[in-house]
mmCIF file of C-alpha atoms in Angstrom:
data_model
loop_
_atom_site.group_PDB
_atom_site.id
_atom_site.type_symbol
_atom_site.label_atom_id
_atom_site.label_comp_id
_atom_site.label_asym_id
_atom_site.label_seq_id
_atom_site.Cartn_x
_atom_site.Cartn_y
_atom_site.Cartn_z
ATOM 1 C CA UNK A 6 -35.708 78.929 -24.444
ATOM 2 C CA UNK A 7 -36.771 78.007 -28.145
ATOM 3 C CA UNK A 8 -36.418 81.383 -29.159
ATOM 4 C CA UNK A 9 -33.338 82.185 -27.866
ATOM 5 C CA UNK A 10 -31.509 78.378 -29.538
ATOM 6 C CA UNK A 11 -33.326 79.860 -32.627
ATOM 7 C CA UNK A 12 -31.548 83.077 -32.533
ATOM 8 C CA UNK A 13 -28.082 81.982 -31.593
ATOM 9 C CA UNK A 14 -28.100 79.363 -34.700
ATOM 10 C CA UNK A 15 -25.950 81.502 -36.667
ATOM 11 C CA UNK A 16 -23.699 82.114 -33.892
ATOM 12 C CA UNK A 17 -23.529 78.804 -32.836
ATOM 13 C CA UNK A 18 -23.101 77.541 -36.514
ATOM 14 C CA UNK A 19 -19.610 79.300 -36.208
ATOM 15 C CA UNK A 20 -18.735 77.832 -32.984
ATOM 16 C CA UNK A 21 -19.556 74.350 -34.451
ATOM 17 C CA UNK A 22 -17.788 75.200 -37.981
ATOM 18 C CA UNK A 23 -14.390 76.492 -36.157
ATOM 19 C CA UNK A 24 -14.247 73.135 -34.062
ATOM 20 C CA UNK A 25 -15.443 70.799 -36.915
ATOM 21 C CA UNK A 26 -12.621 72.916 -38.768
ATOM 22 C CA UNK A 27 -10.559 72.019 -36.602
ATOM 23 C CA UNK A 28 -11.195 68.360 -36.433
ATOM 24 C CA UNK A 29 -11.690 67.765 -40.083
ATOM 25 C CA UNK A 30 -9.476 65.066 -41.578
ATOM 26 C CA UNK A 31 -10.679 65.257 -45.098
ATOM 27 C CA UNK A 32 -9.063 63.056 -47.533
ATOM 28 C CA UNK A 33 -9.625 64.579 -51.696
ATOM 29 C CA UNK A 34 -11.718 61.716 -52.146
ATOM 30 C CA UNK A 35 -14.280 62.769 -49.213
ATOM 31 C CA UNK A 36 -14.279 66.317 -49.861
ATOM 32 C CA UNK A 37 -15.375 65.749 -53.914
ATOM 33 C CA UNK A 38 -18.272 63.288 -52.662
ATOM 34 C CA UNK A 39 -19.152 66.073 -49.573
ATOM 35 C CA UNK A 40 -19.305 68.688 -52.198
ATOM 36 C CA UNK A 41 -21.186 66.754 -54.258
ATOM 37 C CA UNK A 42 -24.013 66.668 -51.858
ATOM 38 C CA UNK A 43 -23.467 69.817 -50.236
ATOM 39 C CA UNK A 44 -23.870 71.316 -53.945
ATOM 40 C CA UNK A 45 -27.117 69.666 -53.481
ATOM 41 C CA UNK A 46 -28.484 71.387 -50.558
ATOM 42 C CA UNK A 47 -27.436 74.770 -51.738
ATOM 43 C CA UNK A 48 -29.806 74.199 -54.668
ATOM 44 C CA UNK A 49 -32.365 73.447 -52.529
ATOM 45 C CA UNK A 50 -31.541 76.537 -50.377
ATOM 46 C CA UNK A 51 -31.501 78.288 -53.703
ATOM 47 C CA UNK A 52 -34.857 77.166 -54.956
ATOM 48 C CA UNK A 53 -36.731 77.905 -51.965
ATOM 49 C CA UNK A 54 -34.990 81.060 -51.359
ATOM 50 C CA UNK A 55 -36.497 82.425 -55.523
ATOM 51 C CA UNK A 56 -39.642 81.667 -53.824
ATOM 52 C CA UNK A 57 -39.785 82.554 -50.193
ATOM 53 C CA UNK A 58 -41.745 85.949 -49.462
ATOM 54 C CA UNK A 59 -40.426 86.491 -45.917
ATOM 55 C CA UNK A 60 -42.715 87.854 -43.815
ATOM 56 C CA UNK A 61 -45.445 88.330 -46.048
ATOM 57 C CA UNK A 62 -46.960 85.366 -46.837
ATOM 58 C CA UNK A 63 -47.192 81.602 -46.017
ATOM 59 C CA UNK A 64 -45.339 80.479 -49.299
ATOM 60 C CA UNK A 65 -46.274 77.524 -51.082
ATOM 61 C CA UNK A 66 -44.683 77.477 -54.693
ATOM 62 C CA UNK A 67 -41.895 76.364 -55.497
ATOM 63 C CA UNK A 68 -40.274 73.820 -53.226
ATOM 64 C CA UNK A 69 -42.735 74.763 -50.453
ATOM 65 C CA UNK A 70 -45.404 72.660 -52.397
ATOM 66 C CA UNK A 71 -43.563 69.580 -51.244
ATOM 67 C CA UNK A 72 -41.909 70.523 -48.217
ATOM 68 C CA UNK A 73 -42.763 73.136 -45.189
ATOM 69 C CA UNK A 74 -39.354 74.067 -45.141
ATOM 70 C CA UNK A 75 -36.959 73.594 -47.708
ATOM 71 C CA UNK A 76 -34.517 76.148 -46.737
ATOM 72 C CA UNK A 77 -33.944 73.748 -43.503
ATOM 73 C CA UNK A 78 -33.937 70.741 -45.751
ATOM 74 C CA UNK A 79 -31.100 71.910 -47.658
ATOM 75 C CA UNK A 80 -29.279 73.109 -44.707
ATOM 76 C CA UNK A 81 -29.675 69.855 -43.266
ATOM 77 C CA UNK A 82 -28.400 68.153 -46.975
ATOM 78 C CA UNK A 83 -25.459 70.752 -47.116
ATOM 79 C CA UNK A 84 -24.631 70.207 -43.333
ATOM 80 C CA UNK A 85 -24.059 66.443 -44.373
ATOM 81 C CA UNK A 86 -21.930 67.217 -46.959
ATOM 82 C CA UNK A 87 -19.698 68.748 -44.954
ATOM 83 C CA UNK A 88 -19.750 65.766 -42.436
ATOM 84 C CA UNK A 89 -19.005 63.321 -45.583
ATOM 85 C CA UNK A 90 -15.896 66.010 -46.496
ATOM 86 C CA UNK A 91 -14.469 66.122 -43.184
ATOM 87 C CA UNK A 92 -14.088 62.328 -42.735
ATOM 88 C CA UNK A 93 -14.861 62.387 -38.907
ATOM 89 C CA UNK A 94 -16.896 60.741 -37.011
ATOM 90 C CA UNK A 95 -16.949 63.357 -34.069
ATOM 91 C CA UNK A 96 -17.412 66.094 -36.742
ATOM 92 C CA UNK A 97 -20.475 63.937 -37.910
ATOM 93 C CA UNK A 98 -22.046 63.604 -34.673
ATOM 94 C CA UNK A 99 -21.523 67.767 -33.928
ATOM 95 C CA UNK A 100 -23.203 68.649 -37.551
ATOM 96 C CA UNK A 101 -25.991 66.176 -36.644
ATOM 97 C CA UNK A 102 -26.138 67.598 -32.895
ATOM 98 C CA UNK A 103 -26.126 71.553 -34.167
ATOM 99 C CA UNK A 104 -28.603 70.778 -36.817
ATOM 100 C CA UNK A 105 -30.987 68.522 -34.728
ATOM 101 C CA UNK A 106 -31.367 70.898 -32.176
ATOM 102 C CA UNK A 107 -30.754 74.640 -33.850
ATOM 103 C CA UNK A 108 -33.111 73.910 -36.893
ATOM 104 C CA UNK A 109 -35.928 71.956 -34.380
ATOM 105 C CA UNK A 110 -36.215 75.084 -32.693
ATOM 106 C CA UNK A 111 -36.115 77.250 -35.481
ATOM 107 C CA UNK A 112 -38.895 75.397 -36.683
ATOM 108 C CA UNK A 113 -41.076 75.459 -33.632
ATOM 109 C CA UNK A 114 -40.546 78.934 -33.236
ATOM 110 C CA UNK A 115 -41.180 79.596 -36.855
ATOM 111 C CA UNK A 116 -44.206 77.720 -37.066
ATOM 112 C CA UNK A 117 -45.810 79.386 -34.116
ATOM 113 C CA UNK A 118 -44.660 82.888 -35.534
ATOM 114 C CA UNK A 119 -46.295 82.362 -38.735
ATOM 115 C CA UNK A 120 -49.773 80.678 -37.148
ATOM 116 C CA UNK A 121 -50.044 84.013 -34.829
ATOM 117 C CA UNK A 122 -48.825 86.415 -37.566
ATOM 118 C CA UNK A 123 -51.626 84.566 -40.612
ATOM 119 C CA UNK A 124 -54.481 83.766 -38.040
ATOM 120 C CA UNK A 125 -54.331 80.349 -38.434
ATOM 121 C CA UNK A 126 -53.816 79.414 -41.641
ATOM 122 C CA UNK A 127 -50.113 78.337 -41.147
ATOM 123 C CA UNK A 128 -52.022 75.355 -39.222
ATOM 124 C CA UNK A 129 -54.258 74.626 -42.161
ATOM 125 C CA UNK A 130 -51.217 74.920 -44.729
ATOM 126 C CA UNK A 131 -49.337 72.137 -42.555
ATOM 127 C CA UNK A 132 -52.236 69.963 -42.122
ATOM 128 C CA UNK A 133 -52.179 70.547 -46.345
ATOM 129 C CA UNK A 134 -55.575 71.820 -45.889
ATOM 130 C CA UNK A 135 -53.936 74.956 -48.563
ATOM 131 C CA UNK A 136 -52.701 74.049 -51.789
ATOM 132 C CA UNK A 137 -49.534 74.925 -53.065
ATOM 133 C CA UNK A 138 -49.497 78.174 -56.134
ATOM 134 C CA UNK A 139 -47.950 78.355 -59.509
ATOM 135 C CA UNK A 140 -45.471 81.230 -59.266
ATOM 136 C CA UNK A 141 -41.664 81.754 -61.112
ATOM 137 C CA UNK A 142 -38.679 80.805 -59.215
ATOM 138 C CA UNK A 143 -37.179 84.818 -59.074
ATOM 139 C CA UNK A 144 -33.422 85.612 -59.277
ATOM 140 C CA UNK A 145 -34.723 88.815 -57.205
ATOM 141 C CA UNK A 146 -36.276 87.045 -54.260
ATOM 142 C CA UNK A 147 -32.810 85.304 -53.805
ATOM 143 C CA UNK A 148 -30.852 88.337 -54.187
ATOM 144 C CA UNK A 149 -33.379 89.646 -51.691
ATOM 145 C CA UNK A 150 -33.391 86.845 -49.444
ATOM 146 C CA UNK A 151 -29.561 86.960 -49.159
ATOM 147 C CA UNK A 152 -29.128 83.724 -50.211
ATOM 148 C CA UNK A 153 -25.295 84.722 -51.933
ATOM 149 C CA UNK A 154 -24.066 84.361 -47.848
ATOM 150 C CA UNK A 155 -25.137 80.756 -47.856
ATOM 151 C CA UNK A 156 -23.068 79.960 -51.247
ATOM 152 C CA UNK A 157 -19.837 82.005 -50.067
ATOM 153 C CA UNK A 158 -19.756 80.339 -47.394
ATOM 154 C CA UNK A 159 -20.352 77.380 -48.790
ATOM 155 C CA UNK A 160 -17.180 77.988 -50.887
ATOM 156 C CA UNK A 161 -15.334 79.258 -48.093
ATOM 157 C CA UNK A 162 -15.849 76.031 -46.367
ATOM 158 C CA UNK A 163 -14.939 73.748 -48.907
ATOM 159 C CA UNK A 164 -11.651 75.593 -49.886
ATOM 160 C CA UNK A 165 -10.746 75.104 -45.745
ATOM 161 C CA UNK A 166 -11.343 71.989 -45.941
ATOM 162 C CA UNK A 167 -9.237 71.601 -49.140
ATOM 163 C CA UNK A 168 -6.111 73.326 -46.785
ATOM 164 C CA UNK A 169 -6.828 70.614 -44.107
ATOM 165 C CA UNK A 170 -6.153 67.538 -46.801
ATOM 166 C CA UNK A 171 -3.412 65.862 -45.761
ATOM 167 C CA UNK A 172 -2.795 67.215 -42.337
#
């Protein structure tokens, strides 16, 4: 069951966005200070993202020194932005609901993946029994790890939103 919520996050994320579109009522004032800390989250999602080696190892530079996973963190920041822009309180409750539950089984799933996958060490990197590594945020690694989706539609959002002021 976690594996499946963890796959359908992206289509669900849609789902949520076209009714949260939908109930929006952002004011200009709301959607400035929800960009603001939306803006915020995407440079956490860009951070982690010039560091993350998918698949290949259990990353720790970068943002993955302080957190296990930063690219959920800044989801979850960004995903509050968008609440603050939107000015709802039912939109605030879905973005908390969709988060909550997607990105906890993400996780889970995630975490298991990459125990199985590294024999273990995930387990000791959690526990912080594995230091983090010196190593160059990389323009590459985000080009590679696709991260340019995550700031168009960041931009995409925000300029809906800007159509639903005043309606």
């Amino acid at each position: 069951m976690l594996t499946r919520l963890a796959r359908l996050r992206v289509p669900l994320g849609f789902l949520a966005a076209a009714v949260a579109f939908g109930l929006a009522r952002p004011s200009w004032r709301s959607w400035a200070a929800g960009l603001a800390v939306a803006v915020v989250g995407e440079g956490l999602r860009l951070w982690a993202a010039g560091h993350i080696e998918k698949g290949k190892e259990i990353t720790r530079s970068g943002p993955y020194r302080l957190v296990r996973h930063p690219l959920y963190v800044g989801s979850s920041v960004l995903g509050t932005g968008f609440a603050i822009a939107a000015q709802s309180l039912v939109v605030s409750v879905l973005v908390v609901l969709y988060l909550g539950i997607t990105l906890t089984a993400a996780v889970r799933v995630e975490e298991a993946s990459l125990d199985e996958k590294f024999d273990g060490a995930y387990s000791d990197y959690r526990a912080g029994a594995i230091g983090g590594v010196d190593r160059p945020f990389s323009w590459r690694r985000v080009a590679v790890n696709r991260e340019y989706r995550a700031v168009l539609g960041l931009a995409a959002a925000f300029v809906v939103l800007v159509l639903r002021i005043g309606r």
